[in-house]
Every structure is written in C-alpha cells, then in structure tokens.
Amino acid sequence: MMIFFKERLALLSVPKTGTTAFQAALRDRADLVISDPPELKHAPLYRYNRWIRPMYEKICGAELEVAAVMREPVSWLGSWYRYRQRPALDGQPNSTKDVSFEDFLNACCKGKPPAYANVGSQAKFLEAQPNGCKVSHLFRYEDRNALKTFLEQRLDTELHLERKNVSPAADLPLSPEAGARLRRKRAAEFELYQSIPVR
C-alpha cells in the first residue's frame, strides 16, 4: 500500500496484480509505503478503512481517493497456483506442487479451502464499506498502461516500471466444466472484473 498525501490518493496492493512494480517505481515519491509484512502490504479495503483512513481523516482532515488493480479471475488464480509451485514451498501445506490446476480451482471454490487454495477473493478485498469507503479508481491488470497513465498524470511524474515478483510460466489447461463451475462459485469476482471499464 502507498499513500500520496498531497494528491489525496491511496494505492492498494491486491496480491498478484503487479503492484509491486509500481511500488518499486514510486517508493521515493510516496509519503507512506507499507511493504512488509504482507498482511499490511496487501491490506484490503476494509483494513484500510479501519486503520489508515481514520488516521488521515482525524489528524489531517483529509479524505483520500483509493485506487487499485484487479486481475481477470482465472489468470489471478493461475498466478497464485504457479507462485505456490515454487520449490521453497515443497512439503508445506500451501504448496501446489502435487496438485493439478483444475483440482486447485475446485478447492478454491470450497467454503473452507485447504491451505494451498486459501487465496482469498479479489471481490472481498475490494468490497465497498458501509460507511461509503470504496475504490474510486479500479484498473484491469491486463491494461497496465491505464494505471501507469493515471498515476503519471495524478502524481505529475514519469514512471519507469520493471517486472517484479513474477510467478514462473506454466501451461494451465482448464476444461469447460471446471471453468463453468469456477464462474458459478466465484461469480462476484467475474462480475466485478467485467464492470471495470476498458480504458
């Protein structure tokens, strides 16, 4: 998460959406950078609303707009799957080393997924709060230039992005049946993604 106070902007860091590259490029430009631990770096909107927003509202009298990135749901889950295949996780409960991609997706659809499929939900991460706190600017991961242009204009700066924290490439076959089940069980993810305007 990054805060740009003068510009009244907070940039959330949804996991597996490429925001680490933006954080690296803007670290020196931001007023507040939370890069560790992951639970705070990747604080969802409800956590921002509870802890960060009140700090700026009560002490500075400022309400910040919130920007975030969302990835196409199958691609997002594929990135998690590949990330959890890395050798450092071998033998750990959250390793997907001996799990097929379809089995991983089916596990992600369970009410209580096993550790290897417990990756949360982008829709829940970005869910508007009862007090009106919401994401004002939502961008598609697949349209990185839209976020880059927005930030360059909003922050009056030029960005030079490098690829960071990229999951290893892998072929992830998906049967029509598994895809249909995923869309049915995680409908909120697909609906939110489709609602993001193509810029």
Short mmCIF file of C-alpha atoms in Angstrom, two decimals:
data_model
loop_
_atom_site.label_atom_id
_atom_site.label_comp_id
_atom_site.label_asym_id
_atom_site.label_seq_id
_atom_site.Cartn_x
_atom_site.Cartn_y
_atom_site.Cartn_z
CA MET A 1 0.00 0.00 0.00
CA MET A 2 1.14 3.52 -0.77
CA ILE A 3 -0.21 6.91 0.27
CA PHE A 4 0.29 10.12 -1.67
CA PHE A 5 -0.98 12.75 0.73
CA LYS A 6 -0.74 15.93 -1.35
CA GLU A 7 -2.58 14.20 -4.20
CA ARG A 8 -5.09 12.65 -1.74
CA LEU A 9 -4.55 9.17 -3.13
CA ALA A 10 -4.10 5.69 -1.66
CA LEU A 11 -2.95 2.81 -3.87
CA LEU A 12 -3.91 -0.60 -2.53
CA SER A 13 -1.77 -3.64 -3.30
CA VAL A 14 -4.04 -6.51 -4.32
CA PRO A 15 -1.84 -9.65 -4.32
CA LYS A 16 -0.76 -10.99 -7.73
CA THR A 17 -1.78 -7.86 -9.66
CA GLY A 18 1.61 -6.36 -10.50
CA THR A 19 1.51 -3.56 -7.94
CA THR A 20 4.97 -4.49 -6.61
CA ALA A 21 6.45 -2.95 -9.77
CA PHE A 22 4.54 0.28 -9.16
CA GLN A 23 5.61 0.29 -5.54
CA ALA A 24 9.26 -0.05 -6.56
CA ALA A 25 8.93 2.78 -9.08
CA LEU A 26 7.09 5.12 -6.70
CA ARG A 27 8.69 4.28 -3.36
CA ASP A 28 10.61 7.57 -3.20
CA ARG A 29 7.61 9.56 -4.40
CA ALA A 30 5.10 8.23 -1.84
CA ASP A 31 4.52 9.74 1.61
CA LEU A 32 3.78 6.37 3.18
CA VAL A 33 4.87 2.96 1.87
CA ILE A 34 3.82 -0.24 3.59
CA SER A 35 5.84 -3.04 2.02
CA ASP A 36 6.11 -5.50 4.90
CA PRO A 37 4.69 -7.63 6.44
CA PRO A 38 2.46 -9.00 3.64
CA GLU A 39 -0.64 -8.68 5.85
CA LEU A 40 -0.14 -4.90 5.85
CA LYS A 41 1.37 -4.50 2.38
CA HIS A 42 -1.67 -6.29 0.98
CA ALA A 43 -4.20 -4.71 3.33
CA PRO A 44 -7.69 -4.97 1.79
CA LEU A 45 -10.08 -2.04 1.60
CA TYR A 46 -11.80 -2.95 4.88
CA ARG A 47 -8.45 -2.85 6.70
CA TYR A 48 -7.54 0.45 5.03
CA ASN A 49 -10.94 1.78 6.10
CA ARG A 50 -10.48 0.71 9.69
CA TRP A 51 -6.89 1.77 10.32
CA ILE A 52 -5.38 4.03 7.65
CA ARG A 53 -8.33 6.17 6.51
CA PRO A 54 -9.25 7.35 10.06
CA MET A 55 -5.66 8.43 10.67
CA TYR A 56 -5.74 10.86 7.74
CA GLU A 57 -9.33 11.89 8.37
CA LYS A 58 -8.96 12.65 12.09
CA ILE A 59 -5.45 14.08 12.17
CA CYS A 60 -5.24 15.76 8.75
CA GLY A 61 -8.91 16.38 7.97
CA ALA A 62 -8.34 14.67 4.62
CA GLU A 63 -10.31 12.04 2.72
CA LEU A 64 -8.21 10.10 0.22
CA GLU A 65 -9.39 8.53 -3.01
CA VAL A 66 -8.49 4.87 -3.37
CA ALA A 67 -7.01 3.23 -6.46
CA ALA A 68 -6.49 -0.50 -7.03
CA VAL A 69 -5.87 -3.13 -9.68
CA MET A 70 -7.90 -6.27 -10.34
CA ARG A 71 -6.81 -9.23 -12.45
CA GLU A 72 -9.02 -11.45 -14.59
CA PRO A 73 -10.08 -14.15 -12.08
CA VAL A 74 -8.76 -17.26 -13.88
CA SER A 75 -5.46 -15.51 -14.57
CA TRP A 76 -5.30 -14.35 -10.93
CA LEU A 77 -5.84 -17.87 -9.61
CA GLY A 78 -3.34 -19.21 -12.14
CA SER A 79 -0.73 -16.82 -10.80
CA TRP A 80 -1.40 -17.99 -7.25
CA TYR A 81 -1.17 -21.62 -8.39
CA ARG A 82 2.17 -21.05 -10.13
CA TYR A 83 3.53 -18.99 -7.24
CA ARG A 84 2.77 -21.81 -4.82
CA GLN A 85 4.58 -24.32 -7.02
CA ARG A 86 7.98 -22.83 -6.19
CA PRO A 87 10.49 -25.22 -4.55
CA ALA A 88 10.67 -23.16 -1.35
CA LEU A 89 7.17 -24.43 -0.50
CA ASP A 90 7.85 -28.12 -1.15
CA GLY A 91 6.30 -30.19 1.62
CA GLN A 92 4.36 -27.22 3.01
CA PRO A 93 0.53 -27.26 3.32
CA ASN A 94 0.25 -24.30 0.92
CA SER A 95 2.32 -25.93 -1.85
CA THR A 96 0.54 -26.78 -5.11
CA LYS A 97 3.42 -28.95 -6.33
CA ASP A 98 1.40 -32.19 -6.48
CA VAL A 99 -1.96 -30.57 -7.25
CA SER A 100 -3.40 -30.16 -10.75
CA PHE A 101 -4.64 -26.73 -11.77
CA GLU A 102 -8.23 -27.98 -12.00
CA ASP A 103 -8.02 -29.54 -8.54
CA PHE A 104 -6.65 -26.23 -7.27
CA LEU A 105 -9.55 -24.31 -8.83
CA ASN A 106 -12.09 -26.78 -7.43
CA ALA A 107 -10.51 -26.39 -3.98
CA CYS A 108 -10.71 -22.58 -4.33
CA CYS A 109 -14.47 -22.97 -4.73
CA LYS A 110 -14.95 -24.67 -1.35
CA GLY A 111 -16.36 -22.85 1.65
CA LYS A 112 -13.26 -23.78 3.64
CA PRO A 113 -10.48 -24.37 1.10
CA PRO A 114 -7.34 -26.30 2.02
CA ALA A 115 -4.24 -24.24 2.76
CA TYR A 116 -2.88 -24.50 -0.79
CA ALA A 117 -6.10 -22.98 -2.20
CA ASN A 118 -6.75 -20.42 0.53
CA VAL A 119 -6.03 -17.30 -1.54
CA GLY A 120 -8.98 -15.10 -0.63
CA SER A 121 -11.09 -13.12 -3.05
CA GLN A 122 -10.37 -10.01 -5.06
CA ALA A 123 -14.05 -9.03 -4.78
CA LYS A 124 -13.87 -9.25 -0.98
CA PHE A 125 -10.55 -7.39 -0.94
CA LEU A 126 -12.11 -4.50 -2.88
CA GLU A 127 -15.59 -4.58 -1.33
CA ALA A 128 -17.09 -1.15 -0.61
CA GLN A 129 -17.62 -0.45 3.09
CA PRO A 130 -20.90 0.53 4.82
CA ASN A 131 -19.53 3.99 5.65
CA GLY A 132 -19.02 4.79 1.96
CA CYS A 133 -15.31 3.99 1.74
CA LYS A 134 -14.78 2.48 -1.70
CA VAL A 135 -12.30 2.09 -4.54
CA SER A 136 -12.61 5.24 -6.63
CA HIS A 137 -10.29 4.15 -9.44
CA LEU A 138 -10.21 0.45 -10.38
CA PHE A 139 -7.96 -0.75 -13.20
CA ARG A 140 -7.59 -4.04 -15.05
CA TYR A 141 -4.25 -5.79 -14.54
CA GLU A 142 -4.28 -6.60 -18.23
CA ASP A 143 -4.28 -2.88 -19.07
CA ARG A 144 -1.19 -1.81 -17.15
CA ASN A 145 -0.80 1.32 -19.25
CA ALA A 146 -4.12 2.71 -17.97
CA LEU A 147 -2.87 2.67 -14.37
CA LYS A 148 0.54 3.97 -15.44
CA THR A 149 -1.04 6.91 -17.28
CA PHE A 150 -3.38 7.65 -14.38
CA LEU A 151 -0.55 7.71 -11.85
CA GLU A 152 1.74 9.76 -14.08
CA GLN A 153 -0.96 12.39 -14.52
CA ARG A 154 -2.18 12.35 -10.92
CA LEU A 155 1.31 12.45 -9.41
CA ASP A 156 2.88 14.59 -12.13
CA THR A 157 5.76 12.16 -12.57
CA GLU A 158 7.18 9.78 -15.16
CA LEU A 159 7.16 6.09 -14.31
CA HIS A 160 9.78 3.53 -15.35
CA LEU A 161 8.43 0.09 -14.49
CA GLU A 162 10.32 -3.18 -14.11
CA ARG A 163 8.80 -6.62 -13.77
CA LYS A 164 8.82 -7.66 -10.11
CA ASN A 165 7.68 -10.75 -8.18
CA VAL A 166 6.56 -12.59 -11.33
CA SER A 167 5.26 -16.15 -10.99
CA PRO A 168 7.02 -18.76 -13.16
CA ALA A 169 5.36 -19.51 -16.51
CA ALA A 170 3.34 -22.71 -16.88
CA ASP A 171 0.67 -24.18 -19.14
CA LEU A 172 -2.59 -24.30 -17.18
CA PRO A 173 -5.22 -26.29 -19.08
CA LEU A 174 -8.81 -25.76 -17.96
CA SER A 175 -11.78 -27.86 -19.00
CA PRO A 176 -15.07 -26.10 -19.87
CA GLU A 177 -16.72 -27.86 -16.91
CA ALA A 178 -14.14 -26.59 -14.40
CA GLY A 179 -14.32 -23.10 -15.89
CA ALA A 180 -18.11 -23.05 -15.64
CA ARG A 181 -18.01 -24.24 -12.02
CA LEU A 182 -15.48 -21.55 -11.14
CA ARG A 183 -17.63 -18.84 -12.74
CA ARG A 184 -20.67 -20.08 -10.85
CA LYS A 185 -18.96 -20.43 -7.46
CA ARG A 186 -16.95 -17.21 -7.66
CA ALA A 187 -19.46 -15.16 -9.60
CA ALA A 188 -18.73 -11.94 -7.67
CA GLU A 189 -15.14 -11.99 -8.95
CA PHE A 190 -16.17 -12.20 -12.59
CA GLU A 191 -18.96 -9.64 -12.21
CA LEU A 192 -16.63 -7.09 -10.62
CA TYR A 193 -13.95 -7.63 -13.23
CA GLN A 194 -16.44 -7.23 -16.09
CA SER A 195 -17.68 -3.97 -14.53
CA ILE A 196 -14.26 -2.32 -14.88
CA PRO A 197 -14.31 -0.02 -17.91
CA VAL A 198 -11.80 -0.73 -20.64
CA ARG A 199 -9.76 2.45 -20.97
#
